[in-house]
Tab-separated table of C-alpha atoms in Angstrom:
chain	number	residue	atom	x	y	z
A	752	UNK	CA	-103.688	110.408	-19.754
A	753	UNK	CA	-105.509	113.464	-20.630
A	754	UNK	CA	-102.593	115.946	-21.303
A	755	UNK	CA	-100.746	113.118	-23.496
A	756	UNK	CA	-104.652	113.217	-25.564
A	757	UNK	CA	-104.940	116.998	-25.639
A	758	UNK	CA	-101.290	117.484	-26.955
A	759	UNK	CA	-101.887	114.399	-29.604
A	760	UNK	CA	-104.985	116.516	-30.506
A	761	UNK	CA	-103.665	119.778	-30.981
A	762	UNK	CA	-101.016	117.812	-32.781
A	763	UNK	CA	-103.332	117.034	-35.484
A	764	UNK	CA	-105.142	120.372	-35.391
A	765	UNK	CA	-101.940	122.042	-36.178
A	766	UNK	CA	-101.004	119.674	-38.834
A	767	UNK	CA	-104.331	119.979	-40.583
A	768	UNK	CA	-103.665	124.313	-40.561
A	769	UNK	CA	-100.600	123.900	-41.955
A	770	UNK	CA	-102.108	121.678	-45.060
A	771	UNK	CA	-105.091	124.251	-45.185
A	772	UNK	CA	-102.524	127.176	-45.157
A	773	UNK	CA	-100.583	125.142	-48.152
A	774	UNK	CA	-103.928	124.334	-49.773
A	775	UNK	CA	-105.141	128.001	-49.889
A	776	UNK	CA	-101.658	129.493	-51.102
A	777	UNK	CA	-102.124	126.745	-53.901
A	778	UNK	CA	-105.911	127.073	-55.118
A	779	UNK	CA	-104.576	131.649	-55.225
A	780	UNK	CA	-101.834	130.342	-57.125
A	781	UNK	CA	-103.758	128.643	-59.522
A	782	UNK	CA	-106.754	131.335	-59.810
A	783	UNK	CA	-104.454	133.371	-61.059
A	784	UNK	CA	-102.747	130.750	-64.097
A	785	UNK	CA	-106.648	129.984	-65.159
A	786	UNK	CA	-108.470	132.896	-67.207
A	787	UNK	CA	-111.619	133.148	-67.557
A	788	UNK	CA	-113.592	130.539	-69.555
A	789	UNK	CA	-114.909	132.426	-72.923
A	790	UNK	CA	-118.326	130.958	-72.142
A	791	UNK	CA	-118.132	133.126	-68.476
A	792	UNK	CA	-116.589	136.060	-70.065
A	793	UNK	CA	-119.781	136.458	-72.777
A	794	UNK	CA	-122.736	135.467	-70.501
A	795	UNK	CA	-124.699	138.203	-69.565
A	796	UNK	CA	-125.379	137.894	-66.106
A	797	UNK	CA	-129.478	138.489	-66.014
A	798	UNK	CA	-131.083	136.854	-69.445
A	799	UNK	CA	-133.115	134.513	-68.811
A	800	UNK	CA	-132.732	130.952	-70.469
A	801	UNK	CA	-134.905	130.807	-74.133
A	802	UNK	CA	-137.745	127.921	-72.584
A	803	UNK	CA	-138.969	131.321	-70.482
């Protein structure tokens, strides 16, 4: 009983890799189709908002 619920485990474990693996290689794949937003590009990165 215990070996046929380990193997169905690691089953799944390896499954859900392989869809994180794909998921990764898709979200790198898509950084690099999106540039940068022009609102991120002109921001300076320490002003403070005006209401300070």
């Amino acid at each position: 009983y215990l070996e046929r619920y380990i193997e169905d485990l690691n089953n799944v474990v390896v499954e859900q890799q392989q869809i994180i693996d794909r998921l990764k290689k898709h979200l790198s794949h898509l950084e690099g189709k999106i540039p940068l937003s022009p609102l991120e590009e002109d921001r300076p990165h320490c002003e403070k908002p005006p209401h300070y």
